[in-house]
Coordinates of C-alpha atoms and ligand atoms in Angstrom, one line a residue:
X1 CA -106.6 43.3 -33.7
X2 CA -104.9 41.0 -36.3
X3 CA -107.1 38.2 -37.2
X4 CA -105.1 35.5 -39.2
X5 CA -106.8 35.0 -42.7
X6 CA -109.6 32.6 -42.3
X7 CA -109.7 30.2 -45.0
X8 CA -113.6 31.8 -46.2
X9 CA -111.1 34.9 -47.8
X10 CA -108.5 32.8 -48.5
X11 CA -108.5 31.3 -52.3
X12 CA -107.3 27.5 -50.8
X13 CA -109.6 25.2 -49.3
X14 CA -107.1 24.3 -46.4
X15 CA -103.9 26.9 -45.5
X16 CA -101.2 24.9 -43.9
X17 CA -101.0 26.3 -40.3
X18 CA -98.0 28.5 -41.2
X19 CA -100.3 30.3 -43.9
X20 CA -103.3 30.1 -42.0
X21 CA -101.7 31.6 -38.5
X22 CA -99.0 33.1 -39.7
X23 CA -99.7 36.4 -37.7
X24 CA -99.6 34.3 -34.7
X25 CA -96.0 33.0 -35.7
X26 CA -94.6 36.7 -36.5
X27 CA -96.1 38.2 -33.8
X28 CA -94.9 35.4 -31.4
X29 CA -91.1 35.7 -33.1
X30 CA -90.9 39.4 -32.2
X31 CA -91.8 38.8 -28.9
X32 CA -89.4 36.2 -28.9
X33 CA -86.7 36.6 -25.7
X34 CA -85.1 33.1 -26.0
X35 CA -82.3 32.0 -28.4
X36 CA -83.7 29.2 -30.6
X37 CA -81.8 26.2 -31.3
X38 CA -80.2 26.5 -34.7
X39 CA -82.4 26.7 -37.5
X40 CA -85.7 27.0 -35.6
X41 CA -87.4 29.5 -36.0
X42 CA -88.8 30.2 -32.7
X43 CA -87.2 29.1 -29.6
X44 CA -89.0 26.0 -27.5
X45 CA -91.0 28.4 -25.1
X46 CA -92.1 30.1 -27.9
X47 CA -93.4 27.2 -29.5
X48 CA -95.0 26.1 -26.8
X49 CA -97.0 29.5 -26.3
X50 CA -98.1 28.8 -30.0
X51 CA -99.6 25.4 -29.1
X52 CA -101.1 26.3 -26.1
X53 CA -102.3 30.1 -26.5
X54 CA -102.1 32.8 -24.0
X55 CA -104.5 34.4 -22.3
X56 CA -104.0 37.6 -23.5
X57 CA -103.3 39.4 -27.4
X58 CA -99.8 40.0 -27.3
X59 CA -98.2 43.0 -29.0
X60 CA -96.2 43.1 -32.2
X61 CA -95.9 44.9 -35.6
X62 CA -97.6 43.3 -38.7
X63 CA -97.4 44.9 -42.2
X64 CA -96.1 47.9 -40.4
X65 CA -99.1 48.6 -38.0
X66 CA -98.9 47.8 -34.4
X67 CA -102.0 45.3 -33.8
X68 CA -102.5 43.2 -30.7
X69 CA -102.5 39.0 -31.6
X70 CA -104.3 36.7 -30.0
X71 CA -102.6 33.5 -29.7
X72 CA -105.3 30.9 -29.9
X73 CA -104.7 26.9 -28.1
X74 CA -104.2 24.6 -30.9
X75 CA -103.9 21.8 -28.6
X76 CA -106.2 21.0 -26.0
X77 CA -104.8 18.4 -22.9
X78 CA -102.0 18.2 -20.7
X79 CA -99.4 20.9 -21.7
X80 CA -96.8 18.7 -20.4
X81 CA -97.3 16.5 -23.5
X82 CA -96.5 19.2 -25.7
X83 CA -93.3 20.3 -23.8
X84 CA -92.0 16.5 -24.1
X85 CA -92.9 16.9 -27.6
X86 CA -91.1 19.9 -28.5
X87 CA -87.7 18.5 -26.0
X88 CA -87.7 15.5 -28.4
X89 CA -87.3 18.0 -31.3
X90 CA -84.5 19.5 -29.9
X91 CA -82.8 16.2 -29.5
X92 CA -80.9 13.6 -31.3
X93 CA -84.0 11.3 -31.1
X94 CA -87.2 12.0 -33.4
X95 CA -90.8 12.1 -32.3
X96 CA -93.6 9.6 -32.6
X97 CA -97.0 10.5 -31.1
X98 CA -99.4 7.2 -30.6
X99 CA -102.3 7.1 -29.6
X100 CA -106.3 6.3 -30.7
X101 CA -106.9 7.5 -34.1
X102 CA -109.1 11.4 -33.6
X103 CA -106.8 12.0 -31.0
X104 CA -105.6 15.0 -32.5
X105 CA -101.9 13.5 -33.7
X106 CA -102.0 15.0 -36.9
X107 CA -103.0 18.2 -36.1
X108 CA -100.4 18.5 -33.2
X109 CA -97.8 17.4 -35.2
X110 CA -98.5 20.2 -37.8
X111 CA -98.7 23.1 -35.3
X112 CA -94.9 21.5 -34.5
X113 CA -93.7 22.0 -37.2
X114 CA -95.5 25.1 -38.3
X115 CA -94.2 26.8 -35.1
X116 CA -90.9 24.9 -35.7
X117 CA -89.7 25.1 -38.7
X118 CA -92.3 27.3 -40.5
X119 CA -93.2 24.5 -42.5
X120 CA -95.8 21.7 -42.0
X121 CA -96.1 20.3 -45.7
X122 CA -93.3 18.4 -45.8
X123 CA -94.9 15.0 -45.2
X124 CA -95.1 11.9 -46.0
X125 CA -98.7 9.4 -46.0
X126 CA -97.8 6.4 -44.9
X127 CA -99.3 3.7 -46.3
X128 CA -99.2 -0.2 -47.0
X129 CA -98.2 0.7 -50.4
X130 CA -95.5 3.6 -49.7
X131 CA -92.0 2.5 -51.3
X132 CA -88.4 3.1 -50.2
X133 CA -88.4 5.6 -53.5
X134 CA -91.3 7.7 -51.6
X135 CA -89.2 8.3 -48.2
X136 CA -85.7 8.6 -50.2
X137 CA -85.4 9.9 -53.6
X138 CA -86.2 9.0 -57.3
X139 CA -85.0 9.9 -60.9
X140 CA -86.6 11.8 -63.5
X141 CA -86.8 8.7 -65.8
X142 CA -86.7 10.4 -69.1
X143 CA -83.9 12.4 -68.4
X144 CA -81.4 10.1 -66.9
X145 CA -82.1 7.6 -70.2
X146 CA -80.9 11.5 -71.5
X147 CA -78.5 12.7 -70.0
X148 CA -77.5 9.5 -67.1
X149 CA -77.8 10.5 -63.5
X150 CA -77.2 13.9 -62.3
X151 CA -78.3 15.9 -59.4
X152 CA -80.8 18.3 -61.5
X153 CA -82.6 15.0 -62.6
X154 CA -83.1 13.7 -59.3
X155 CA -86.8 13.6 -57.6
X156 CA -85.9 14.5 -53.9
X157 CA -88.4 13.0 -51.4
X158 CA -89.8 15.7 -48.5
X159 CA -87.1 13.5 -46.4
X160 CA -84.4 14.5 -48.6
X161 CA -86.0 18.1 -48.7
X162 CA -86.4 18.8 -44.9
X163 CA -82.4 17.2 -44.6
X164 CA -80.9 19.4 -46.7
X165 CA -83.1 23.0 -45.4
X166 CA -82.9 21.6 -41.6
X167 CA -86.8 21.5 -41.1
X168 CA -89.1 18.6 -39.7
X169 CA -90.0 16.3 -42.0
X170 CA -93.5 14.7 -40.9
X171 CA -94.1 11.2 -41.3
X172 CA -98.0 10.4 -40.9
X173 CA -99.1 6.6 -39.7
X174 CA -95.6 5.4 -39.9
X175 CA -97.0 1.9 -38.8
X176 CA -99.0 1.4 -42.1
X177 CA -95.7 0.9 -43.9
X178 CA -94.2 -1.9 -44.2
X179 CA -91.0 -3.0 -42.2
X180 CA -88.4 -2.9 -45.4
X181 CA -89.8 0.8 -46.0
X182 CA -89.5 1.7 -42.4
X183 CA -86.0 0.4 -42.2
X184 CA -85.4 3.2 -44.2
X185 CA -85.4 5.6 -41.8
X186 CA -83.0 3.7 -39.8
X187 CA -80.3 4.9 -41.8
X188 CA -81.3 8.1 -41.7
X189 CA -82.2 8.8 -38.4
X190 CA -78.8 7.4 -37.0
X191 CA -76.1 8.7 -40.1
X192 CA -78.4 11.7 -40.8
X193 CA -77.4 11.4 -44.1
X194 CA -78.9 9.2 -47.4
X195 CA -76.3 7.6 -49.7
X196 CA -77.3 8.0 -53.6
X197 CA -74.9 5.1 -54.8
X198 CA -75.8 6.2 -58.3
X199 CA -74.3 9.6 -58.6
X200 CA -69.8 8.9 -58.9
X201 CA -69.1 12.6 -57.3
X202 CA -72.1 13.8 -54.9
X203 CA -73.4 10.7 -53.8
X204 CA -74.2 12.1 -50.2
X205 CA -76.8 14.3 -49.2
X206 CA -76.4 15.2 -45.3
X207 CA -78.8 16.8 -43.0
X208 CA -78.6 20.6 -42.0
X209 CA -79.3 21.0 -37.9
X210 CA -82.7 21.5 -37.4
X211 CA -83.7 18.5 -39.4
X212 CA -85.6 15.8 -37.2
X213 CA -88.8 13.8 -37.5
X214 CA -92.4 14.0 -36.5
X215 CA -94.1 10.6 -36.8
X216 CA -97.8 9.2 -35.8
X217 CA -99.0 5.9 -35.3
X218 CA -102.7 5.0 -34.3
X219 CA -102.5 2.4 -31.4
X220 CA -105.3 0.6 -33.3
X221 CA -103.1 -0.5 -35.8
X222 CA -100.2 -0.7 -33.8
X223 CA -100.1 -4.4 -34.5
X224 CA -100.5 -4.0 -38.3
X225 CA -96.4 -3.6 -38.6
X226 CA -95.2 -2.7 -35.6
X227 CA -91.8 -0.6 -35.7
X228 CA -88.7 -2.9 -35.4
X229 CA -86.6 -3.0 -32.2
X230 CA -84.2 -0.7 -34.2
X231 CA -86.4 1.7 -35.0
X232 CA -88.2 2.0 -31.7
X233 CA -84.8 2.9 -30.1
X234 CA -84.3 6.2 -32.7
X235 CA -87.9 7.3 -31.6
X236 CA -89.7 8.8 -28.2
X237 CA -93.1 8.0 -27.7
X238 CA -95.3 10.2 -26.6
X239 CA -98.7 9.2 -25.7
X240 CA -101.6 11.4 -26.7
X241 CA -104.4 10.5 -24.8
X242 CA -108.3 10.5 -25.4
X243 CA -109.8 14.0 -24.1
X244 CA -110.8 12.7 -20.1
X245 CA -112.2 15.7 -19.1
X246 CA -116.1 17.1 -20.2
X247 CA -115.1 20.5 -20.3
X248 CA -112.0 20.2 -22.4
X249 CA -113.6 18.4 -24.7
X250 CA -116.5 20.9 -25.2
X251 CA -114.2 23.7 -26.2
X252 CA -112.6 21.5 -28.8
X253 CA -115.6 20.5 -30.3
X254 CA -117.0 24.2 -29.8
X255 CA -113.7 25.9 -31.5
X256 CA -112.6 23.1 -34.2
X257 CA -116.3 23.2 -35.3
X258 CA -116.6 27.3 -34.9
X259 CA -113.3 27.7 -37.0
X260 CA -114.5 24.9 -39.6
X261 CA -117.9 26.4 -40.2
X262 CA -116.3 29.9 -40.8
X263 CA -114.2 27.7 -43.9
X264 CA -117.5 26.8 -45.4
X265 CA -119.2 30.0 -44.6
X266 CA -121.8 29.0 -42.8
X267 CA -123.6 31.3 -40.0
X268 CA -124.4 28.6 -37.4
X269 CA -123.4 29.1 -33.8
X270 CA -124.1 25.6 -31.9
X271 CA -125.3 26.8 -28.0
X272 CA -123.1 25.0 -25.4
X273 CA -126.1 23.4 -24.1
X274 CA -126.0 21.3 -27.4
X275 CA -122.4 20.9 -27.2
X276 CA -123.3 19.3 -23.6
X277 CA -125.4 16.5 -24.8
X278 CA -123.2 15.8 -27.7
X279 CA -120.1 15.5 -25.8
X280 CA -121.6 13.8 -22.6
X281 CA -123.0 11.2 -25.0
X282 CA -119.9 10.4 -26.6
X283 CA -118.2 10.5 -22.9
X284 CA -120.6 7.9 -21.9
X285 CA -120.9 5.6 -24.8
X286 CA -117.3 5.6 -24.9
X287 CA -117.0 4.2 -21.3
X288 CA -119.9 2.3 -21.4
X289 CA -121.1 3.8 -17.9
X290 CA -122.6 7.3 -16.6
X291 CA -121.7 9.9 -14.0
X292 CA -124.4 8.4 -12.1
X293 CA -123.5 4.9 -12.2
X294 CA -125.6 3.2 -14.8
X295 CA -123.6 0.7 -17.0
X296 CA -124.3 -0.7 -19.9
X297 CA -122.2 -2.7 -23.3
X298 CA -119.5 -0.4 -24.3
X299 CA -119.5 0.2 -28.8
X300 CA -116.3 -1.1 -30.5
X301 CA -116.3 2.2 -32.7
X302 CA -113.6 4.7 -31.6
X303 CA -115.5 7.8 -30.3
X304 CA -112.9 10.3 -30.8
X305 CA -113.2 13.9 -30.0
X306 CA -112.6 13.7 -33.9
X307 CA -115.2 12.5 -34.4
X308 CA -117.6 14.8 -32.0
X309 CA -116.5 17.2 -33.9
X310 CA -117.7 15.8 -37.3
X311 CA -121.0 15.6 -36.0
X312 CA -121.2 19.2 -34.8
X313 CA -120.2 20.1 -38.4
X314 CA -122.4 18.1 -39.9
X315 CA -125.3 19.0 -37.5
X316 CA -124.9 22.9 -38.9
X317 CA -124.7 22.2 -41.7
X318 CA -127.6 19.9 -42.0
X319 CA -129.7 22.6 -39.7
X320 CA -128.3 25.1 -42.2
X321 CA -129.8 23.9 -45.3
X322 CA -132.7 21.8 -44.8
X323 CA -134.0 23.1 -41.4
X324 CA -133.8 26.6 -39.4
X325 CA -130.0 27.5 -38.6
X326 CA -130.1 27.3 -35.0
X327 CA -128.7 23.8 -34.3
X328 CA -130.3 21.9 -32.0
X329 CA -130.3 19.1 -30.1
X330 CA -132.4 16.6 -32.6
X331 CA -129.8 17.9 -35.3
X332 CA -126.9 16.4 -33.6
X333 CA -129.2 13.0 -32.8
X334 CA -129.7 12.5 -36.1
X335 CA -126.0 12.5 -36.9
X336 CA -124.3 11.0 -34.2
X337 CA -126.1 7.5 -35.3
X338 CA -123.8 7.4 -38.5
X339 CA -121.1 7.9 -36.1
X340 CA -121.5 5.6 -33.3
X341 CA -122.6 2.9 -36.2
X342 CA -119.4 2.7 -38.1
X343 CA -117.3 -0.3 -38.2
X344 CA -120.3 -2.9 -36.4
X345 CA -123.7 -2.9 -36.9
X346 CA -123.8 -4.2 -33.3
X347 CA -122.8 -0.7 -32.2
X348 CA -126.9 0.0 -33.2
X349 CA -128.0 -2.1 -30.4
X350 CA -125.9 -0.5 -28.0
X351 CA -126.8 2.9 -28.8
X352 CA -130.3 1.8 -28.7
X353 CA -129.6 0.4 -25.4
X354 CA -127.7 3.8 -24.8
X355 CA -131.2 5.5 -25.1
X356 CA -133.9 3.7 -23.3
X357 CA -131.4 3.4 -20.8
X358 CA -129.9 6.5 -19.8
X359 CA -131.3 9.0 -22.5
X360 CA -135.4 8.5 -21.8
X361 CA -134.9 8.2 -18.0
X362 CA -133.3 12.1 -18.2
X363 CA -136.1 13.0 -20.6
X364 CA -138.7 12.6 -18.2
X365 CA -137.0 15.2 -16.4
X366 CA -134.7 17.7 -19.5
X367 CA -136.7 18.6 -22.1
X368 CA -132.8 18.4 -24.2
X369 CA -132.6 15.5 -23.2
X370 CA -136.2 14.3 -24.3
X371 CA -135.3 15.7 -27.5
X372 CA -132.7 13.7 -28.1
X373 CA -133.7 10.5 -27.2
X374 CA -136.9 11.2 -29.5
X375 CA -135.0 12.3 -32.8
X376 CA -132.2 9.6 -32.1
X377 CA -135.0 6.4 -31.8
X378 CA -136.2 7.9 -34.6
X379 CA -133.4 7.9 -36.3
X380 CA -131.9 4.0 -35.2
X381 CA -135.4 3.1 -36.0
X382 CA -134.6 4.2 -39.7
X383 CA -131.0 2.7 -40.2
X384 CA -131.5 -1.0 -38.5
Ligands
ADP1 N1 -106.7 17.4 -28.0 C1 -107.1 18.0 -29.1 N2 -106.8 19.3 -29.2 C2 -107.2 20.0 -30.3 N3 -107.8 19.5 -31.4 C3 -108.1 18.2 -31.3 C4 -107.8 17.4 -30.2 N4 -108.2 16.1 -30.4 C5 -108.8 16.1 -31.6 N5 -108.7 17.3 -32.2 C6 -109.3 17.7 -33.5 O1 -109.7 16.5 -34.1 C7 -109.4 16.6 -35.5 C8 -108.8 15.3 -36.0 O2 -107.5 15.2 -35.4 P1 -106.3 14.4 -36.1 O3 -105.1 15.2 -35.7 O4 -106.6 14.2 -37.5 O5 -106.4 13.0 -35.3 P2 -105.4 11.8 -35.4 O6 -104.3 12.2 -36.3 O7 -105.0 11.6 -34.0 O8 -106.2 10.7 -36.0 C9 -108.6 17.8 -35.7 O9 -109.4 18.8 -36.4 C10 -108.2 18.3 -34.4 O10 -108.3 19.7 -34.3
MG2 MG1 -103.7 11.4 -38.2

């Protein structure tokens, strides 16, 4: 079978996707039997398998051997979100994904381009400090006071880049910026095009097809600068939802965490009964209620399925150094409480709350469970 490198050979901390599953991608273009639209390089069903796996290794011929590929899931939720995604693409109208911030938005939005364009680093961090310069172009200072403007002494921005190759530019936290900086884009988005008033001759630069935009926003901070009526009506939304479902959730946590762990070389396999309590306790705390009914004060922290998996991480790594390997359920209660207690040191009451109310009265009856609640009291005993 072809594995795709794994970043523990690879001599790069972090391979963008189209590095890092880039057997996936040429084994998924051979197999290709749709046209893509122009200057894609797969077509949209093609993408789609990319994002969402298959169950099987499909066939195809890498460095001259014929292996057998699996195509892992990238993404984990409704598929249907991925499909409007990737429709958007293909239109006139570029992409903005919203939703609570460890939602996965980032990471969907790179798979989209990877699989689209074969390029996810064309990107741009939006920030409160991110100026019309950064989204459009700049000049070489020293060699304009040279030689004046010219096209070699230009600085093109990853906007003026993905225009003139026809790939997806990617525009992260687009609602950071400010409104004068995300005007911008209006320009661009409609005329596909961005004026350079200072070159005489070339002072156009148009888009190639295939150019298009991938934005995210965090609805936390929708309200920081929210996009102007003008811009809202060059974008489709496209919600991306908190993980509802227990089981989903667990093989996120279990396969981020699996793949991430291989990065930093450590050997810890974390049992799916761990991954059980971890994700029902951030299921619960999130609602503020159980399966069976008890109810308690909800934390203001955002419990993302980000953020379960940064605790499984940590867990192994924790159990890998300074305890036995195997990770278990104490490991995980000892990080979650620098999770839940992020933003408000109210959040400690609550999970404390959490505990005596829900987590002791299943100890009595799960050793896990009893476990937990013992290495977490411990722990919120420690921090407040
Ligand atoms: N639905 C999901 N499917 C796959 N991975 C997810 C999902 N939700 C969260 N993740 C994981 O959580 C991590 C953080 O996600 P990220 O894209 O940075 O979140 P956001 O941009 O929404 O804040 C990534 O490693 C990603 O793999
Ligand atoms: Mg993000």
């Amino acid at each position: 079978m072809a594995k795709d490198t794994n970043a523990s050979d690879a001599k790069i901390l972090r391979e963008p996707a189209e590095v890092q599953y880039r057997h996936q991608l040429e084994a998924l273009k051979q197999q290709d039997k749709d046209t893509p639209p122009s200057a894609w390089k797969l077509s949209p069903r093609a993408v789609l398998t990319y994002i969402t796996g298959t169950a099987k290794p499909i066939k195809a011929t890498i460095d001259g051997k014929a292996v057998e590929v699996p195509i892992t899931r990238k993404f984990f939720g409704d598929d249907t979100i991925v499909e409007r995604a990737i429709v958007t693409l293909a239109s006139e109208r570029a992409l903005l994904l919203v939703g609570e911030p460890g939602t996965g938005k980032s990471w969907l939005s790179e798979h989209l381009a990877a699989g689209i364009s074969g390029c996810s680093t064309l990107t741009i961090q939006g920030t409160a400090g991110t100026t019309e310069d950064q989204i459009k172009y700049s000049w070489n200072v020293a060699r304009v006071i040279a030689e004046g403007p010219k096209t070699e002494n230009m600085i093109p921005s990853p906007t003026m880049i993905a225009m003139k190759t026809g790939a997806l530019l990617r525009f992260e936290e687009i609602t950071r910026c400010v409104p004068d900086v995300q005007d911008a884009l209006v320009s661009i988005l409609s005329d596909k095009n961005i004026v350079v008033p200072e070159l005489p001759d070339a002072n156009m630069v148009f888009a190639r097809p295939g150019f298009n935009i991938i934005a995210t926003a965090n609805s936390r901070d929708q309200g920081v600068n929210e996009l102007s009526a003008a811009l809202k009506r060059r974008f489709n939304y496209v919600h991306i939802p908190i993980v509802s479902d227990q089981k989903t959730e667990i093989a996120i946590v279990r396969d981020r965490s699996k793949e991430l762990l291989e990065r930093y070389k450590i050997p810890a396999k974390i049992e799916d009964s761990v991954l059980t309590v971890l994700a029902t306790v951030f299921r619960e705390m999130r609602a503020g209620t159980t399966a069976d009914g008890v109810s308690f004060q909800k934390v203001s922290t955002t419990l993302s399925t980000a953020e379960a998996i940064g605790v499984a991480l940590d867990s192994a790594i924790y159990s890998r150094f300074f305890s036995t390997g195997a990770v278990g359920v104490e490991d995980v209660a000892r990080q979650l409480v620098g999770s839940v207690v992020k933003e408000d040191l109210d959040d400690l009451k609550v999970l404390k709350e959490y505990l005596s109310v829900v987590a002791k009265k299943r100890g009595a009856k799960d050793a896990s469970w009893k476990a937990f609640h013992d290495a977490a009291m411990k722990a919120v005993t420690s921090a407040s």
